[in-house]
Coordinates of C-alpha atoms and ligand atoms in Angstrom, one line a residue:
X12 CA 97.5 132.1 104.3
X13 CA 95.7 130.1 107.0
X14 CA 93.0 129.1 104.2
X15 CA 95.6 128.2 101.6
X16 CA 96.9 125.5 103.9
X17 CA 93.5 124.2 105.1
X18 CA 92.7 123.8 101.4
X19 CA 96.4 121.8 100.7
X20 CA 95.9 119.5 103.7
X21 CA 91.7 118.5 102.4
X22 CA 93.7 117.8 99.0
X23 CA 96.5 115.4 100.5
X24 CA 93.9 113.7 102.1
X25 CA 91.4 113.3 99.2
X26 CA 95.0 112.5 97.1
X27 CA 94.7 109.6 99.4
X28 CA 91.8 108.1 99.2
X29 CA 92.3 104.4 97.8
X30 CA 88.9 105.0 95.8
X31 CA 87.7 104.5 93.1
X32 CA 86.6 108.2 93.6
X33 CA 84.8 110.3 91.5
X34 CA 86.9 113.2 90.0
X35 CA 85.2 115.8 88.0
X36 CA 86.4 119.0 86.9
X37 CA 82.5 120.9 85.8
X38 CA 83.0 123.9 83.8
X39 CA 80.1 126.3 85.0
X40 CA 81.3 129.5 84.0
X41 CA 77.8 131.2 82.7
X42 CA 80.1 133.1 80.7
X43 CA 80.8 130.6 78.2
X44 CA 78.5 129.5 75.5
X45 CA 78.6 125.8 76.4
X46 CA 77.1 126.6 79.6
X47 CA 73.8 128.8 78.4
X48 CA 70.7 127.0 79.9
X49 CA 72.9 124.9 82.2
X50 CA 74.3 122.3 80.0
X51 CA 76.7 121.6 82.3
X52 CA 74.2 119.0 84.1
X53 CA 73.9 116.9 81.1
X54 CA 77.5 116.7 80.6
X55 CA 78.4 116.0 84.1
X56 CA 74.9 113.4 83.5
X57 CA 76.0 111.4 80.3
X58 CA 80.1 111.4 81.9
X59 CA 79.3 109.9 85.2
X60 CA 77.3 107.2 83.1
X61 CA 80.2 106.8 80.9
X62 CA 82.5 106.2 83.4
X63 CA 80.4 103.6 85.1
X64 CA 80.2 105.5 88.3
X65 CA 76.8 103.9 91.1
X66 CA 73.8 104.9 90.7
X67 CA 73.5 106.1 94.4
X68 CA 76.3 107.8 94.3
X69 CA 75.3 109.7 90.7
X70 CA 72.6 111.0 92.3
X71 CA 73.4 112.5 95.1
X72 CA 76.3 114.6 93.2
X73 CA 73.5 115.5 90.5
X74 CA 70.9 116.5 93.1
X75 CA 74.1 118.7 94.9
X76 CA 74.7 120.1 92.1
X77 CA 71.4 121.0 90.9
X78 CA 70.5 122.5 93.6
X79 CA 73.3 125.3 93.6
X80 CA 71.7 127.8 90.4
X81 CA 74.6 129.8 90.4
X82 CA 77.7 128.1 91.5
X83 CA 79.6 131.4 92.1
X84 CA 82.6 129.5 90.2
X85 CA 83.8 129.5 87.1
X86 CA 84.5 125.4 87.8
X87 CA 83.7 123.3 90.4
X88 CA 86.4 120.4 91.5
X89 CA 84.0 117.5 92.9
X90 CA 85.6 114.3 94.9
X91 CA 82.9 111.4 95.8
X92 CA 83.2 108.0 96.9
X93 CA 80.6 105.5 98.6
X94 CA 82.4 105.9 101.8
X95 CA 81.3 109.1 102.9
X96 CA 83.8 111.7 100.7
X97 CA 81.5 114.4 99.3
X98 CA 84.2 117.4 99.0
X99 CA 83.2 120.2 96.6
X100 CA 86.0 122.7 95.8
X101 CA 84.7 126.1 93.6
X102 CA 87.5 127.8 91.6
X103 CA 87.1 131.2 90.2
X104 CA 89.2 129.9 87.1
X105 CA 88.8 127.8 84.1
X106 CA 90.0 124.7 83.8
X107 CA 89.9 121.8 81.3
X108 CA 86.8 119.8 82.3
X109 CA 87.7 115.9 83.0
X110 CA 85.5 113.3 84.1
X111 CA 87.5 110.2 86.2
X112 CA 85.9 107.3 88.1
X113 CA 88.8 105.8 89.2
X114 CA 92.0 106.9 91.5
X115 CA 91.8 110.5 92.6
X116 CA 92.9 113.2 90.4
X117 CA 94.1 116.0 92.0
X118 CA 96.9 117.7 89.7
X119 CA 94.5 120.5 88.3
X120 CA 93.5 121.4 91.9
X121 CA 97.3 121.4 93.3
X122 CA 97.6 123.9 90.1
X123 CA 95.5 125.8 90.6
X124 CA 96.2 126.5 94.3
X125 CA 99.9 126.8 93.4
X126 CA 99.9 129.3 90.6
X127 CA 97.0 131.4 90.8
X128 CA 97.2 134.6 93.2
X129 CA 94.4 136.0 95.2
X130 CA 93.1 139.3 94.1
X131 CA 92.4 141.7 97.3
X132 CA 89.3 145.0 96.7
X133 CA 89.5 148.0 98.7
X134 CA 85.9 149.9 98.3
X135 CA 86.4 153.0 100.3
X136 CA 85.1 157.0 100.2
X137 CA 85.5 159.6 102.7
X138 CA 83.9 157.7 106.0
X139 CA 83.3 154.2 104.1
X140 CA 85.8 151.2 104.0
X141 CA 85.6 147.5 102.8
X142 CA 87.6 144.8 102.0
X143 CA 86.9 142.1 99.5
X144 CA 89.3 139.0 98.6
X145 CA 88.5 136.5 95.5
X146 CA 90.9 133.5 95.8
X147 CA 91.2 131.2 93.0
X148 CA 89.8 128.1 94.9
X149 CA 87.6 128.0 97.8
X150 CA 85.9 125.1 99.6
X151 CA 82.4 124.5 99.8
X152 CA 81.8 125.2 103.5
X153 CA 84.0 127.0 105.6
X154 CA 85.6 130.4 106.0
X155 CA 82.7 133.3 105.5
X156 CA 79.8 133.8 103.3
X157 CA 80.6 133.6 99.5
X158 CA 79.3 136.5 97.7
X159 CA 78.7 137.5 93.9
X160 CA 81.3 136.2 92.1
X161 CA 83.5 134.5 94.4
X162 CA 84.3 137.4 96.4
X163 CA 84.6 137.1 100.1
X164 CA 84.0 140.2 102.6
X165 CA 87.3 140.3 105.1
X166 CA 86.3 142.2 108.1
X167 CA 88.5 145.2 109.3
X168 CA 88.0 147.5 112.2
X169 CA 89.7 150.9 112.8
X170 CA 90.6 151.8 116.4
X171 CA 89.1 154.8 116.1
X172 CA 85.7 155.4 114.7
X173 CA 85.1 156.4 111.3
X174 CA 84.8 159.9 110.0
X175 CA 80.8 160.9 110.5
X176 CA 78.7 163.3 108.8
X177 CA 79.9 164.7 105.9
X178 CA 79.8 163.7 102.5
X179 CA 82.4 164.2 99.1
X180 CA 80.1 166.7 97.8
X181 CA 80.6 169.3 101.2
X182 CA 83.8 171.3 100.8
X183 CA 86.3 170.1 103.2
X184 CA 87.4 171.9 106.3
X185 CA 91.0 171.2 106.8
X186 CA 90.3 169.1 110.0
X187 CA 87.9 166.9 108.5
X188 CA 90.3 166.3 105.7
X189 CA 93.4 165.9 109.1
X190 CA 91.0 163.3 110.0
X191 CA 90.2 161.2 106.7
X192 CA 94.1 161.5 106.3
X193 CA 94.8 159.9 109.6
X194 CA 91.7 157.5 109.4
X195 CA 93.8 156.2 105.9
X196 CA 96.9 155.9 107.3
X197 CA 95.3 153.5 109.8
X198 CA 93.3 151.5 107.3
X199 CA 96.4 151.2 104.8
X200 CA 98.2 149.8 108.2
X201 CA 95.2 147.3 108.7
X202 CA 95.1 146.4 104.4
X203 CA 98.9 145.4 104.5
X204 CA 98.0 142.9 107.5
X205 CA 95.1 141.5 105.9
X206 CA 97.1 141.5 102.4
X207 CA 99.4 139.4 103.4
X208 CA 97.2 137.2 105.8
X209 CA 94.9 136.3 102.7
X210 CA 98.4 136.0 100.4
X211 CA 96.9 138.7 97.9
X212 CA 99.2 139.5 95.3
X213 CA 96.9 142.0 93.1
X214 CA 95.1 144.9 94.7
X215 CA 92.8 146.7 93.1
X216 CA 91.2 150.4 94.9
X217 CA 88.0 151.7 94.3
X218 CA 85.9 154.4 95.2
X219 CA 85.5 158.2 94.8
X220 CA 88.7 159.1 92.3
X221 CA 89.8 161.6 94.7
X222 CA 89.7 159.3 97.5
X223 CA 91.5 156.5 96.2
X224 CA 94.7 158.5 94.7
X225 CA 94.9 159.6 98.0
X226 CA 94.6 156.1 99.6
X227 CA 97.0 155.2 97.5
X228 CA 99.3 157.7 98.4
X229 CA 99.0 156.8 102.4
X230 CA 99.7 153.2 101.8
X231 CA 102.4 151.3 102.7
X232 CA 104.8 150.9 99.8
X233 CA 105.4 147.3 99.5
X234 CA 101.8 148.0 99.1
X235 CA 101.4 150.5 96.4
X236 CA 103.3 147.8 94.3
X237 CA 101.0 145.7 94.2
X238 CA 98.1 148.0 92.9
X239 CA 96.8 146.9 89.3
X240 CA 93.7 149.3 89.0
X241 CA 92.1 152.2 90.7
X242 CA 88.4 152.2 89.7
X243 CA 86.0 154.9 90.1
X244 CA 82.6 153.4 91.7
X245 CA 80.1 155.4 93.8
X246 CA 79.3 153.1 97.3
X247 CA 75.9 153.9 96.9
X248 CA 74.9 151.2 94.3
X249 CA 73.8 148.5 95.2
X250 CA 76.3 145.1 96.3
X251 CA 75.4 143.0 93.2
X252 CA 76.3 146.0 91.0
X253 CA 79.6 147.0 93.1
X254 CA 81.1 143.1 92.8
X255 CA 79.9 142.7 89.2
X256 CA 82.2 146.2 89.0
X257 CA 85.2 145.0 90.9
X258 CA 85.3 141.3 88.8
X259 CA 85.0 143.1 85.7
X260 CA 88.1 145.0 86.7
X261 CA 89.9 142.0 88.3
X262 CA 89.1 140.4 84.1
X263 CA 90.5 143.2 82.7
X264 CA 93.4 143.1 85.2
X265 CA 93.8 139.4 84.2
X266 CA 93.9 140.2 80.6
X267 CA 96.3 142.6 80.9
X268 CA 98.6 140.1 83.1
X269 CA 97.8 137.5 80.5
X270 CA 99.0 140.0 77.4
X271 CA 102.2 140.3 79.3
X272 CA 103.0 137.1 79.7
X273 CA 102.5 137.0 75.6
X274 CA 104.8 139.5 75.3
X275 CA 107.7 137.8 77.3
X276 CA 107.5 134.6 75.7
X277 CA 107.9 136.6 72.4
X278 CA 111.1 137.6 74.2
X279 CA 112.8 134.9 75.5
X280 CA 110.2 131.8 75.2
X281 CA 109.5 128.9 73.0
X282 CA 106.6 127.9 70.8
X283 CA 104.4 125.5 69.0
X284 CA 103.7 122.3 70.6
X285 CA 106.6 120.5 69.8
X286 CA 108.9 122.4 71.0
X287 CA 107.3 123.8 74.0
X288 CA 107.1 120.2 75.3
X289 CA 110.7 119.5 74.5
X290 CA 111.7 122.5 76.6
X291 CA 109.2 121.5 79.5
X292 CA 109.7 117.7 79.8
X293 CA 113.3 116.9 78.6
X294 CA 115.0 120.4 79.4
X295 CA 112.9 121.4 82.2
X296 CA 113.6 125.2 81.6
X297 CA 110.1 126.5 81.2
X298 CA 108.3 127.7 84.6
X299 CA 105.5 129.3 83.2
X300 CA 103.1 128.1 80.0
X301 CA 100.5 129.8 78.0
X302 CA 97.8 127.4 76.1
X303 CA 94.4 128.0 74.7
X304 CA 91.6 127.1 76.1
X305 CA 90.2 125.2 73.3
X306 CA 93.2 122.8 72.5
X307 CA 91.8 119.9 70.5
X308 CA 95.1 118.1 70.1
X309 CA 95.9 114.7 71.3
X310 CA 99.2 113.6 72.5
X311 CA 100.8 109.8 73.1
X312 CA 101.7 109.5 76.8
X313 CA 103.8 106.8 78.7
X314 CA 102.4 106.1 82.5
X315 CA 105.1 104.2 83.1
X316 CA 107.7 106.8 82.8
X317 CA 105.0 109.8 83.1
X318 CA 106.4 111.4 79.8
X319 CA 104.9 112.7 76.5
X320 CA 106.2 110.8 73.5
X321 CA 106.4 113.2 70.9
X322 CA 105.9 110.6 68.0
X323 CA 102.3 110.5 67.7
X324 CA 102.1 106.8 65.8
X325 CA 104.3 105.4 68.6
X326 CA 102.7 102.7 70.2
X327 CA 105.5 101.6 72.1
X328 CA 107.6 104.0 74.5
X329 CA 111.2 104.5 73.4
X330 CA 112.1 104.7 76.5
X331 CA 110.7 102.0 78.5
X332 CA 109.4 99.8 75.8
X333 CA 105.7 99.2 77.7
X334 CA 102.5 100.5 75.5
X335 CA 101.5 104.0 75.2
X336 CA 98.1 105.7 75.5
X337 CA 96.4 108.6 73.5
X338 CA 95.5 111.5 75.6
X339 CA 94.1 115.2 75.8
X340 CA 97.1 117.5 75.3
X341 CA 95.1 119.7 78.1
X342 CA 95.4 116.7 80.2
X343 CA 98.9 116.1 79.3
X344 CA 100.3 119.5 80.2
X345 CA 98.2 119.7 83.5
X346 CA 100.5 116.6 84.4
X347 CA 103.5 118.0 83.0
X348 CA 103.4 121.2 84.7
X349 CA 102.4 119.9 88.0
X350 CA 105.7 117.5 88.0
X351 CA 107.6 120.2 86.6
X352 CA 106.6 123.3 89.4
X353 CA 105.4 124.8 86.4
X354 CA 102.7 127.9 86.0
X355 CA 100.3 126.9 83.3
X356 CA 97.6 129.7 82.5
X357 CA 94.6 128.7 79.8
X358 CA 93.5 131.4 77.7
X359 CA 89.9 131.6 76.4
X360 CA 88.0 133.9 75.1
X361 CA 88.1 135.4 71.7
X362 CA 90.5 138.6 72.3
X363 CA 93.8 139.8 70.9
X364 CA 95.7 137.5 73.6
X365 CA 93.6 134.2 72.0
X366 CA 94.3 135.6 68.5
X367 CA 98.3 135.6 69.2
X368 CA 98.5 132.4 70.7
X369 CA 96.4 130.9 68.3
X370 CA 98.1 132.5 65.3
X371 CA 102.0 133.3 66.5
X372 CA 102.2 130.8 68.7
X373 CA 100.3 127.3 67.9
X374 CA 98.2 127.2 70.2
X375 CA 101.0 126.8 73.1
X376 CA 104.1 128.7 74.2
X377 CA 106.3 128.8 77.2
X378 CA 108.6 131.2 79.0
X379 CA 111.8 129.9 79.7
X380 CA 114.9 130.2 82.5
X381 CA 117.3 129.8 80.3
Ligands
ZN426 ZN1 107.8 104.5 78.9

């Protein structure tokens, strides 16, 4: 995971910086309301004002911005100072937006790159074969051409050349078919080496129906594990039209994951804000949290010790005595889980898996070790 550690080693050094730096976590997802017509540049506008950040620097982030009509992202992670740190990070999931002029703030970003797996696309038919990876964070510049929706084309070459000339709709002579068969066997050799290279976790195979059961067949097993879909897409459409096809299936793959997790905190989990922060923060037996995306709730917060206190009118810490602070809960538990080693996922959406969390499970819920 060459890329993963480039990415960690840019973040310890913008972690670094003495600033003040500009943080800002944009939500540019065109998928949610909020963001119809762009209204993201207003509210990135009015919060660098409100924070106080210069004027030169203001504009050069807005005119950055501006100038990128489709962000491929779902948010963009932007560091700035006056001294020359302009680093722009695009993440292909959602995450609370926050607005900091100040020291850097990097948790979200470290979360991100922690928790959230790469999702690897075979497209393949008969004589055909590509390979797509969507990671959850990418940097600006770098590393290949970004394509529709985040996804990035790996290159991978065969030894020997591709099967020519025939199509799915001839009927197959046995050799051809001898030779697709061994032409597989090859590329499923080449997938598990670019698999793990990229760190994919999720694989999804599409193509011809035919072609992919049987793909799936010749591959490696620690490979077929890790198949989530098999999606039946002709080659012929156009790119734009194939990638909106594969992210669709990489949501739905997502939403399934997501509905999972929902079902194993109904096992063995805990629930409601209260105690879900108990069992994070003071018991430290949750690893993996689940909270809605649209969490208006507030929470007091100690930055001396780096705890939630619980007792919302408490203006004093228990614990250390000093004055506490009101803050986001969304900001709260991005803290909280990064300390902890935590996975935190934020549903949105309306859906069934919104719907339980909302209703079942206040808003928040946890799985737990123990
Ligand atoms: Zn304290």
């Amino acid at each position: 995971m060459a890329q993963a550690q480039d990415l960690r080693q840019a973040i310890t050094s913008v972690a670094g910086r003495p600033g003040p730096v500009l943080t800002a976590y944009l939500s540019v997802n065109a998928d949610i309301p909020e963001n119809q017509g762009r209204t993201y540049l207003v509210r990135l506008r009015d919060a660098m004002n409100d924070e106080g950040v210069p004027e030169g620097l203001q504009q050069r982030v807005r005119e950055y911005i501006e100038e990128e009509t489709h962000p491929e992202a779902r948010t963009l992670a932007i560091f700035a100072d006056e001294d020359g740190l302009f680093e722009i990070y695009r993440l292909q999931v959602d995450v609370p937006e926050s607005f900091r002029w100040g020291d850097p703030y990097v948790a979200p970003l470290t979360l991100v790159l922690d928790e959230y797996e790469p999702y690897g696309a075979v497209v393949l038919d008969a004589e055909r074969f590509r390979y797509f990876v969507v990671s959850p964070l990418s940097s600006a510049h770098g590393e290949g051409e970004m394509k529709a929706n985040g996804f990035r084309e790996v290159d991978v070459h065969p030894s020997e050349p591709y099967p020519r000339g025939r199509t799915d709709f001839q009927p197959a002579s046995r050799r051809t078919e001898a030779h697709i068969h061994s032409f597989y066997k090859e590329l499923g050799e080449l997938t598990r080496d670019v698999t793990f290279h990229e760190g994919v976790r999720r694989l999804i195979l599409a193509g011809p129906r035919e072609r992919t059961a049987e793909f799936r067949r010749t591959l490696p097993t620690e490979l077929q594990e890790l198949v989530v879909a098999e999606e039946h897409v002709d080659l012929g459409s156009p790119e734009g039209e194939l990638l909106d096809r594969l992210e669709a299936v990489r949501e739905r793959a997502e939403h399934e994951r997501e509905k999972e997790l929902l079902d194993e905190i109904t096992e063995s989990g805990v629930r409601g804000l209260d105690a879900t922060v108990a069992a994070l923060q003071e018991e430290n037996r949750v690893y993996h949290l689940a909270a809605l995306w649209e969490l208006e709730t507030e929470i007091r917060w100690c930055d001396n010790d780096q705890l939630a206190i619980r007792e919302i009118t408490s203006e004093e810490c228990p614990f250390c005595g000093r004055k506490t602070r009101v803050r986001p809960l969304t900001d709260v538990l991005i803290d909280l889980a990064t300390a902890r080693g935590a996975r935190l996922d934020f549903i949105l959406g309306e859906n069934e898996n919104t719907d339980t969390l909302r209703e079942e499970f206040g808003g928040i819920a946890g799985l737990t070790r123990f």
